[in-house]
Short mmCIF file of C-alpha atoms in Angstrom, two decimals:
data_model
loop_
_atom_site.label_atom_id
_atom_site.label_comp_id
_atom_site.label_asym_id
_atom_site.label_seq_id
_atom_site.Cartn_x
_atom_site.Cartn_y
_atom_site.Cartn_z
CA MET R 21 -0.47 0.02 0.21
CA SER R 22 1.78 3.52 -1.01
CA ASN R 23 1.95 6.52 1.77
CA THR R 24 -1.28 8.28 2.70
CA MET R 25 1.49 11.83 2.43
CA TRP R 26 3.83 11.09 -0.29
CA GLY R 27 1.59 8.94 -3.38
CA GLY R 28 3.04 6.79 -5.43
CA ARG R 29 6.68 7.96 -4.86
CA PHE R 30 6.19 5.80 -1.80
CA ASN R 31 4.96 2.24 -1.44
CA SER R 32 4.59 1.78 2.66
CA GLY R 33 4.35 3.65 5.32
CA PRO R 34 6.97 5.23 7.10
CA ASP R 35 8.35 2.95 10.12
CA ALA R 36 8.05 3.82 13.36
CA ILE R 37 11.23 5.80 14.94
CA MET R 38 10.75 8.13 11.11
CA GLU R 39 7.61 8.12 12.03
CA GLU R 40 8.69 9.46 15.58
CA ILE R 41 11.93 11.74 14.72
CA ASN R 42 10.06 12.83 11.34
CA ALA R 43 6.34 14.28 13.25
CA SER R 44 7.09 18.18 14.90
CA ILE R 45 2.49 18.08 15.50
CA ASP R 46 3.57 17.94 19.32
CA PHE R 47 4.72 21.16 19.16
CA ASP R 48 4.43 22.79 15.60
CA LYS R 49 0.32 22.92 15.90
CA ALA R 50 1.42 26.11 17.75
CA LEU R 51 0.96 27.34 14.58
CA TRP R 52 -2.14 26.80 13.46
CA ARG R 53 -3.56 30.11 12.99
CA GLN R 54 -0.37 31.22 11.53
CA ASP R 55 -0.61 28.62 8.84
CA ILE R 56 -4.50 29.24 8.52
CA ARG R 57 -4.45 32.74 8.30
CA GLY R 58 -1.84 32.34 5.27
CA SER R 59 -4.21 30.14 3.85
CA LYS R 60 -6.43 31.42 3.17
CA ALA R 61 -4.15 34.76 1.70
CA HIS R 62 -3.52 32.19 -0.13
CA VAL R 63 -6.03 30.96 -1.79
CA ALA R 64 -7.13 34.82 -1.85
CA MET R 65 -5.10 35.84 -3.47
CA LEU R 66 -4.97 32.27 -6.13
CA ALA R 67 -8.39 32.97 -6.80
CA LYS R 68 -7.85 36.17 -8.14
CA GLN R 69 -4.88 35.34 -10.47
CA GLY R 70 -7.73 33.23 -11.58
CA ILE R 71 -5.46 29.70 -11.01
CA VAL R 72 -8.23 28.39 -8.89
CA THR R 73 -12.14 29.73 -9.73
CA SER R 74 -13.62 31.42 -6.67
CA ALA R 75 -16.22 28.93 -6.64
CA ASP R 76 -13.52 26.37 -4.94
CA ALA R 77 -11.70 29.40 -3.12
CA LYS R 78 -14.74 30.28 -1.05
CA ALA R 79 -15.22 26.43 -0.07
CA ILE R 80 -11.84 26.33 0.78
CA THR R 81 -12.43 29.68 3.07
CA ASP R 82 -15.07 28.50 4.82
CA GLY R 83 -13.48 25.28 5.16
CA LEU R 84 -10.36 26.59 6.75
CA SER R 85 -12.58 29.32 9.13
CA ALA R 86 -14.66 25.72 10.23
CA VAL R 87 -11.46 24.27 11.16
CA HIS R 88 -10.30 27.16 13.01
CA ALA R 89 -13.78 27.45 15.00
CA GLU R 90 -13.17 24.09 15.75
CA ILE R 91 -8.60 24.13 17.32
CA GLU R 92 -10.24 26.96 19.32
CA ALA R 93 -13.48 25.32 20.58
CA GLY R 94 -10.62 22.26 21.40
CA GLU R 95 -12.19 19.95 18.62
CA PHE R 96 -9.88 19.35 16.50
CA THR R 97 -7.75 15.73 17.11
CA PHE R 98 -4.18 16.48 15.90
CA SER R 99 -3.13 12.93 14.43
CA ARG R 100 1.08 12.77 14.28
CA SER R 101 0.95 10.63 11.08
CA LEU R 102 0.16 13.59 9.68
CA GLU R 103 3.51 15.24 10.46
CA ASP R 104 3.15 18.45 11.47
CA ILE R 105 0.65 21.44 12.25
CA HIS R 106 0.23 22.47 7.65
CA MET R 107 -1.26 18.75 6.34
CA ASN R 108 -3.33 17.71 9.67
CA VAL R 109 -5.07 21.23 8.86
CA GLU R 110 -5.20 20.19 5.05
CA SER R 111 -6.17 16.74 5.58
CA ARG R 112 -9.04 18.17 7.76
CA LEU R 113 -10.05 20.84 4.80
CA ALA R 114 -10.20 17.60 3.11
CA GLU R 115 -12.64 16.11 4.83
CA ILE R 116 -15.19 19.12 5.13
CA VAL R 117 -14.80 20.60 1.65
CA GLY R 118 -13.73 17.15 -0.58
CA PRO R 119 -11.38 17.62 -3.68
CA ALA R 120 -11.71 21.28 -3.96
CA ALA R 121 -8.82 21.44 -0.56
CA GLY R 122 -6.33 19.38 -3.05
CA ARG R 123 -6.21 22.96 -4.97
CA LEU R 124 -5.39 25.17 -1.51
CA HIS R 125 -1.61 23.76 -2.02
CA THR R 126 -0.89 25.26 -6.05
CA ALA R 127 1.74 27.72 -6.22
CA ARG R 128 3.79 26.91 -2.36
CA SER R 129 5.01 24.10 -0.25
CA ARG R 130 4.95 23.64 2.98
CA ASN R 131 8.92 24.95 2.51
CA ASP R 132 7.78 28.64 2.03
CA GLN R 133 4.71 27.79 4.32
CA VAL R 134 6.01 27.11 7.33
CA ALA R 135 9.09 29.97 6.52
CA THR R 136 5.74 32.28 6.76
CA ASP R 137 3.88 30.82 9.66
CA MET R 138 6.98 31.31 11.78
CA ARG R 139 7.97 34.83 10.87
CA LEU R 140 3.94 35.56 11.37
CA TRP R 141 4.33 33.46 15.10
CA VAL R 142 7.09 35.40 16.18
CA ARG R 143 6.27 38.89 14.61
CA ASP R 144 2.54 38.13 16.15
CA THR R 145 4.77 37.31 20.25
CA VAL R 146 7.31 39.57 19.30
CA ASP R 147 4.85 42.88 19.30
CA ALA R 148 3.56 40.56 22.35
CA LEU R 149 6.80 41.30 24.10
CA ASP R 150 6.91 45.01 23.49
CA ALA R 151 4.23 45.66 24.99
CA GLN R 152 5.07 44.02 27.97
CA LEU R 153 7.85 45.32 28.53
CA ALA R 154 6.29 48.83 28.38
CA ASP R 155 3.87 48.25 30.59
CA LEU R 156 7.25 46.95 33.07
CA GLN R 157 8.73 50.57 31.94
CA GLY R 158 5.87 52.09 32.84
CA ALA R 159 5.76 50.42 36.29
CA LEU R 160 9.50 51.54 37.16
CA ALA R 161 9.07 54.68 35.80
CA GLU R 162 6.22 54.91 38.35
CA LYS R 163 7.83 53.87 41.19
CA ALA R 164 10.78 56.38 40.03
CA LEU R 165 8.89 59.11 40.42
CA ALA R 166 7.64 58.33 43.59
CA HIS R 167 11.30 57.70 45.18
CA ALA R 168 12.60 60.27 43.11
CA GLY R 169 14.53 61.79 46.81
CA ALA R 170 14.88 57.72 48.28
CA VAL R 171 18.54 57.49 49.16
CA MET R 172 19.93 54.85 49.08
CA PRO R 173 24.01 53.62 48.20
CA GLY R 174 25.76 53.31 44.86
CA PHE R 175 27.18 50.33 44.30
CA THR R 176 30.70 49.57 42.22
CA HIS R 177 32.28 46.14 42.46
CA LEU R 178 28.95 45.34 44.77
CA GLN R 179 31.02 48.14 46.60
CA SER R 180 29.61 51.32 48.39
CA ALA R 181 30.58 54.11 45.63
CA GLN R 182 28.86 57.08 45.93
CA PRO R 183 25.19 57.43 47.08
CA THR R 184 22.29 57.10 44.29
CA THR R 185 18.83 57.56 44.37
CA PHE R 186 15.97 54.51 44.92
CA GLY R 187 14.41 56.24 41.14
CA HIS R 188 17.86 56.57 39.28
CA HIS R 189 18.50 52.70 39.82
CA LEU R 190 15.19 52.00 38.60
CA LEU R 191 15.40 54.41 35.67
CA ALA R 192 18.28 52.69 34.77
CA TYR R 193 16.60 49.43 33.79
CA VAL R 194 14.26 51.50 32.09
CA GLU R 195 16.76 52.73 29.77
CA MET R 196 17.80 49.43 29.08
CA LEU R 197 14.34 47.80 28.67
CA GLY R 198 13.53 50.79 26.05
CA ARG R 199 17.23 49.26 23.97
CA ASP R 200 15.44 45.86 24.32
CA ARG R 201 12.95 46.92 22.49
CA GLY R 202 15.04 49.06 20.26
CA ARG R 203 16.42 45.13 19.16
CA PHE R 204 13.42 43.97 19.07
CA ALA R 205 11.86 46.88 16.76
CA ASP R 206 15.01 46.25 13.91
CA ALA R 207 14.13 42.70 14.13
CA ARG R 208 10.70 42.82 13.38
CA ARG R 209 11.17 45.15 10.85
CA ARG R 210 14.39 43.00 8.84
CA MET R 211 11.39 39.87 9.09
CA ASN R 212 8.43 41.35 8.26
CA GLU R 213 9.03 40.13 4.23
CA CYS R 214 6.49 37.33 3.18
CA PRO R 215 8.49 33.64 2.25
CA LEU R 216 4.74 32.73 0.49
CA GLY R 217 5.18 31.88 -2.95
CA ALA R 218 8.74 30.66 -2.76
CA ALA R 219 7.50 27.46 -2.73
CA ALA R 220 10.01 25.08 -2.34
CA LEU R 221 13.15 27.10 -2.97
CA ALA R 222 12.82 27.35 -6.75
CA GLY R 223 9.63 30.15 -6.83
CA THR R 224 6.55 28.50 -9.02
CA SER R 225 5.20 28.80 -13.25
CA PHE R 226 2.34 29.86 -11.73
CA PRO R 227 0.87 33.73 -12.74
CA ILE R 228 0.68 34.32 -8.59
CA ASP R 229 0.92 37.63 -7.36
CA ARG R 230 2.97 37.93 -3.72
CA ARG R 231 2.50 41.57 -3.88
CA THR R 232 -0.98 40.55 -3.00
CA THR R 233 -0.40 37.94 -0.11
CA ALA R 234 2.52 39.84 1.62
CA GLU R 235 -0.01 42.77 1.72
CA ALA R 236 -2.74 40.05 2.50
CA LEU R 237 -1.07 39.00 5.65
CA GLY R 238 0.50 42.38 6.65
CA PHE R 239 4.32 42.09 5.50
CA ASP R 240 5.87 44.93 3.68
CA ARG R 241 7.14 43.04 0.68
CA PRO R 242 7.12 39.89 0.22
CA THR R 243 11.04 37.68 -0.02
CA ALA R 244 13.64 38.75 -3.03
CA ASN R 245 14.94 35.12 -3.33
CA SER R 246 13.34 32.38 -3.32
CA LEU R 247 16.26 30.28 -1.73
CA ASP R 248 16.97 32.45 0.94
CA SER R 249 13.42 32.36 1.27
CA VAL R 250 12.82 28.86 2.27
CA SER R 251 16.08 28.91 3.60
CA ASP R 252 16.16 31.66 6.61
CA ARG R 253 16.14 31.54 10.12
CA ASP R 254 17.39 35.16 10.82
CA PHE R 255 14.09 36.65 11.44
CA ALA R 256 14.32 33.41 13.95
CA LEU R 257 17.72 34.21 15.76
CA GLU R 258 16.82 38.12 16.15
CA ALA R 259 13.90 37.59 17.48
CA LEU R 260 16.27 35.54 19.76
CA ALA R 261 19.14 37.22 20.43
CA ALA R 262 17.00 40.20 21.33
CA ALA R 263 14.95 37.69 24.11
CA SER R 264 18.22 36.65 25.71
CA ILE R 265 20.28 40.03 25.97
CA CYS R 266 16.45 40.72 27.22
CA ALA R 267 16.48 38.46 29.17
CA VAL R 268 19.36 38.80 30.43
CA HIS R 269 18.74 42.50 31.91
CA LEU R 270 15.87 41.12 33.49
CA SER R 271 18.33 38.18 35.24
CA ARG R 272 20.31 41.59 36.78
CA PHE R 273 17.22 43.10 38.17
CA ALA R 274 16.09 40.32 39.29
CA GLU R 275 19.77 39.44 40.72
CA GLU R 276 19.82 42.47 42.55
CA ILE R 277 16.17 42.38 43.85
CA VAL R 278 17.54 38.86 45.68
CA LEU R 279 20.44 41.02 46.98
CA TRP R 280 18.16 43.90 48.34
CA THR R 281 16.03 41.75 49.91
CA THR R 282 18.39 39.89 52.54
CA PRO R 283 19.08 40.74 56.25
CA GLN R 284 22.53 42.01 55.42
CA PHE R 285 21.00 44.89 53.04
CA GLY R 286 17.49 44.30 53.45
CA LEU R 287 17.09 47.92 51.02
CA VAL R 288 13.46 46.78 49.52
CA ARG R 289 10.70 43.64 50.96
CA LEU R 290 8.66 41.85 48.25
CA SER R 291 4.83 40.65 50.22
CA ASP R 292 3.89 37.67 50.53
CA LYS R 293 2.95 37.55 46.21
CA PHE R 294 6.13 37.27 45.27
CA THR R 295 7.81 35.64 48.07
CA SER R 296 7.74 31.44 49.69
CA GLY R 297 8.41 30.22 52.72
CA SER R 298 10.42 26.66 53.56
CA SER R 299 9.41 23.41 54.26
CA ILE R 300 11.11 23.51 58.27
CA MET R 301 12.30 27.35 59.41
CA PRO R 302 9.78 29.34 59.27
CA GLN R 303 11.30 32.55 59.90
CA LYS R 304 12.38 32.62 55.47
CA ARG R 305 11.35 34.58 53.37
CA ASN R 306 12.26 33.47 49.75
CA PRO R 307 12.81 35.56 46.76
CA ASP R 308 11.35 32.68 44.52
CA ALA R 309 9.72 34.49 41.79
CA ALA R 310 13.58 36.51 41.07
CA GLU R 311 15.35 33.73 41.60
CA LEU R 312 13.47 32.05 38.32
CA VAL R 313 13.33 34.40 36.80
CA ARG R 314 17.59 34.43 36.93
CA GLY R 315 17.17 30.98 36.16
CA LYS R 316 15.22 30.67 33.22
CA THR R 317 17.71 33.05 31.49
CA GLY R 318 19.91 30.29 30.63
CA ARG R 319 17.00 28.56 29.23
CA VAL R 320 16.62 31.53 26.29
CA ILE R 321 19.89 31.95 25.70
CA GLY R 322 20.36 28.07 25.56
CA ALA R 323 17.42 29.09 22.17
CA LEU R 324 19.52 31.18 20.76
CA THR R 325 22.84 29.16 20.96
CA ALA R 326 21.27 25.23 19.61
CA LEU R 327 19.36 26.95 16.50
CA LEU R 328 22.76 28.80 16.03
CA VAL R 329 24.54 25.64 16.26
CA VAL R 330 21.14 23.95 14.06
CA ILE R 331 22.18 26.48 11.29
CA LYS R 332 25.68 26.86 10.82
CA GLY R 333 25.89 23.79 8.61
CA LEU R 334 23.49 24.03 6.67
CA PRO R 335 23.49 23.99 2.80
CA MET R 336 20.43 25.72 0.78
CA SER R 337 18.00 25.14 1.00
CA TYR R 338 15.31 23.58 2.96
CA ALA R 339 16.07 20.29 5.36
CA LYS R 340 14.96 18.69 8.01
CA ASP R 341 17.05 20.19 10.98
CA MET R 342 15.18 23.12 10.15
CA GLN R 343 12.31 21.51 11.58
CA GLU R 344 14.18 22.44 15.51
CA ASP R 345 13.53 26.09 14.96
CA LYS R 346 10.46 25.88 16.32
CA GLU R 347 10.70 23.99 19.81
CA GLY R 348 13.23 26.53 21.27
CA VAL R 349 11.43 29.70 19.45
CA PHE R 350 8.67 28.93 21.04
CA ASP R 351 10.05 27.93 24.40
CA ALA R 352 12.57 31.13 24.84
CA LEU R 353 10.43 33.64 23.96
CA GLN R 354 7.16 32.19 26.69
CA THR R 355 9.30 32.27 29.19
CA LEU R 356 10.59 35.55 28.10
CA SER R 357 6.70 36.11 28.42
CA LEU R 358 6.88 34.73 31.57
CA CYS R 359 10.04 36.67 33.38
CA ILE R 360 8.87 40.43 32.52
CA ALA R 361 5.59 39.37 33.24
CA ALA R 362 6.59 38.65 36.93
CA MET R 363 8.65 41.30 37.15
CA ALA R 364 6.72 44.08 36.74
CA GLY R 365 4.90 41.88 39.48
CA MET R 366 7.27 42.06 41.50
CA VAL R 367 8.56 46.25 41.06
CA ARG R 368 4.71 47.33 41.52
CA ASP R 369 5.15 44.69 44.55
CA MET R 370 7.97 45.64 46.05
CA GLU R 371 9.12 48.70 48.36
CA PRO R 372 11.70 50.63 49.53
CA GLU R 373 13.30 50.33 53.23
CA LEU R 374 13.60 54.63 53.45
CA LYS R 375 15.34 54.64 56.89
CA THR R 376 17.61 51.17 56.05
CA MET R 377 18.50 52.24 52.35
CA LYS R 378 20.02 56.25 53.89
CA LYS R 379 21.51 54.49 56.20
CA ALA R 380 23.70 52.61 53.61
CA ALA R 381 24.32 54.91 51.79
CA GLY R 382 26.59 56.91 54.01
CA LEU R 383 28.25 53.69 54.68
CA GLY R 384 31.69 53.12 53.16
CA TYR R 385 32.81 56.90 52.67
CA ALA R 386 30.30 57.21 49.61
CA THR R 387 30.62 60.71 49.84
CA ALA R 388 34.52 60.79 49.62
CA THR R 389 33.74 61.89 45.58
CA ASP R 390 32.07 64.94 46.70
CA LEU R 391 34.66 65.69 49.07
CA ALA R 392 37.41 65.30 46.43
CA ASP R 393 34.71 67.49 43.84
CA TRP R 394 34.40 70.48 46.39
CA LEU R 395 38.77 70.22 47.11
CA VAL R 396 38.39 71.29 43.06
CA ARG R 397 35.55 73.30 43.02
CA THR R 398 36.21 75.21 46.29
CA LEU R 399 39.83 75.63 46.68
CA LYS R 400 40.54 75.08 42.51
CA MET R 401 42.78 72.18 43.72
CA PRO R 402 43.84 70.34 39.86
CA PHE R 403 41.95 67.06 41.08
CA ARG R 404 44.72 64.06 40.81
CA GLN R 405 46.38 66.35 44.41
CA ALA R 406 42.31 66.35 45.48
CA HIS R 407 41.95 62.65 45.71
CA HIS R 408 45.05 62.48 47.00
CA VAL R 409 43.96 64.64 50.09
CA THR R 410 40.76 63.31 49.53
CA GLY R 411 42.49 60.21 50.24
CA ARG R 412 44.52 60.87 53.51
CA ILE R 413 41.52 62.34 54.90
CA VAL R 414 38.87 59.42 54.63
CA GLY R 415 42.19 57.04 55.99
CA LEU R 416 42.15 59.49 59.39
CA ALA R 417 38.61 58.68 59.09
CA SER R 418 38.62 55.15 58.82
CA ASP R 419 41.33 55.57 61.53
CA ASN R 420 38.86 57.19 64.12
CA GLY R 421 36.61 54.60 62.40
CA VAL R 422 33.80 57.30 61.83
CA GLY R 423 32.37 58.75 58.75
CA LEU R 424 34.12 61.94 56.71
CA GLU R 425 30.83 63.71 58.24
CA LYS R 426 31.75 63.33 61.38
CA LEU R 427 35.62 64.17 61.66
CA SER R 428 36.42 67.75 63.25
CA LEU R 429 37.15 70.84 60.99
CA ALA R 430 40.62 71.02 62.64
CA GLU R 431 41.22 67.00 61.72
CA MET R 432 40.51 67.81 58.10
CA GLN R 433 43.16 71.01 58.51
CA ALA R 434 45.39 68.84 59.91
CA VAL R 435 45.58 67.20 56.27
CA GLU R 436 44.86 70.47 53.80
CA PRO R 437 44.94 73.72 55.82
CA ALA R 438 43.06 75.54 53.11
CA ILE R 439 39.74 74.18 53.99
CA THR R 440 37.27 76.18 55.62
CA GLN R 441 33.69 74.83 56.99
CA ASP R 442 32.07 74.83 54.35
CA VAL R 443 32.72 72.02 53.65
CA PHE R 444 30.24 70.25 55.50
CA ALA R 445 28.03 71.10 53.44
CA VAL R 446 28.76 68.71 50.95
CA LEU R 447 29.59 65.74 53.30
CA GLY R 448 25.87 64.93 53.20
CA VAL R 449 24.37 61.73 51.37
CA GLU R 450 20.98 64.03 50.72
CA ARG R 451 23.27 67.12 49.24
CA SER R 452 25.39 64.58 47.22
CA VAL R 453 23.08 63.29 45.06
CA ARG R 454 21.06 66.14 45.23
CA SER R 455 24.20 68.03 43.73
CA ARG R 456 24.41 65.64 41.42
CA VAL R 457 22.39 68.43 38.23
CA SER R 458 24.04 66.73 35.25
CA TYR R 459 22.16 65.65 32.49
CA GLY R 460 20.94 61.43 33.56
CA GLY R 461 22.16 62.60 36.67
CA THR R 462 21.08 60.76 39.96
CA ALA R 463 19.91 64.37 41.59
CA PRO R 464 16.07 64.12 42.57
CA VAL R 465 14.47 66.80 40.22
CA GLU R 466 16.68 64.72 37.31
CA VAL R 467 15.30 61.70 38.49
CA LYS R 468 11.89 63.62 37.91
CA LYS R 469 12.53 64.56 34.58
CA GLN R 470 13.32 61.53 33.49
CA ALA R 471 10.77 59.92 35.00
CA ARG R 472 8.47 62.27 33.89
CA ARG R 473 10.23 62.50 30.18
CA TRP R 474 9.85 58.57 30.04
CA LEU R 475 5.52 58.11 31.52
CA ALA R 476 4.92 60.97 28.38
CA LYS R 477 6.75 58.75 26.05
CA LEU R 478 5.24 55.62 26.56
CA ALA R 479 1.48 57.16 27.10
CA GLN R 480 2.69 59.00 23.63
CA GLU R 481 3.29 55.18 22.21
CA ALA R 482 0.14 53.30 24.05
CA ALA R 483 -2.14 56.29 22.21
CA ALA R 484 -0.29 55.98 18.61
CA PRO R 485 -1.97 53.74 16.20
CA ALA R 486 -1.11 49.67 15.97
CA ARG R 487 0.31 49.04 13.87
#
């Protein structure tokens, strides 16, 4: 008996192991919406070009709508023997509309079909991720505006460096996420070309109109080379690269939340919504949501690495290796979506421990740079000399076990006689942050400007027409 999928060329069905390794329906059924959407656009173009009759086109379109309704209602049976989402849809379509269903595959191949489906799915997901990232940016900017003047320690090398503010720190992530959104937007712009009509690899002899199909599916244009059309997975790689960088940003923030919520830092607190307890230690409140965001980053990066390895040795044009693009892409982008949602929840939930933050901001002689700047600004001292003088004063304070602001004027003048009483005006952490008024600095007035700028930008984006 011949194989029902491949007809006369094959005299028997596949071995069980072949069926197991070859089937992709278990995961590519996620493409069902995109597959049906692409098929509808394709058959509409075939009718417009007179390649199929309008009657057949209507029957096929109505049948595809019926398949859509069945899958959406959970009434569709996916068959592994039919390998993939394309054959599952087409087989059911044939049951509904009869022989006319066989005309749907005119002037296309599963090669250009799956390339189109994947582009549509990735594009749809990128749009959804962009909306989530904008929401997270909004949550951060709102929290930053509310805590623009909340003094906290700023670190380099995870050592106390200079006082900053909680609002300023949160806005750093707003900027990072803005770049992430830019990378996704760039990837979306390049992926927005339609492979449908490239057929297996060489195009088709039928008089198709690829521009009509591309326009119907919301693409900017059809792809320009049929070989590249079915071979290209750059769009998936770019999306995964952008996702990996974004996941790393979320992981860095998650790590800070983990540190900040420890008793040793005690800078912020999370409620029961985003923490868990211990089965043995009743006092514990573990920042599990943040830890999971940090951990899941590995899955996103892993998907990018895996797809790069799959693609690196493939000749033109399509090879079955490319079936391995889907699971990693699906998992990585869905994982990133979950991580963004968790991070937005934590941002809205977290509350700063203001007194602890302010106290910690003054530890480690964090206003030493303010002292050096004062020496330069007031005494006209070269910065390198001021750096040396400040270092000696810090050493004196350390020997005495006190903060810089606790040294007497006489003790400072023993190091540098020209120092005056005015120096104490720059040694408090609040005065320190207020003085950082340069563009993008940590001064509360500047933080408020930046937070309001972002909130206005996000509101403007939200009001713009959907693309």
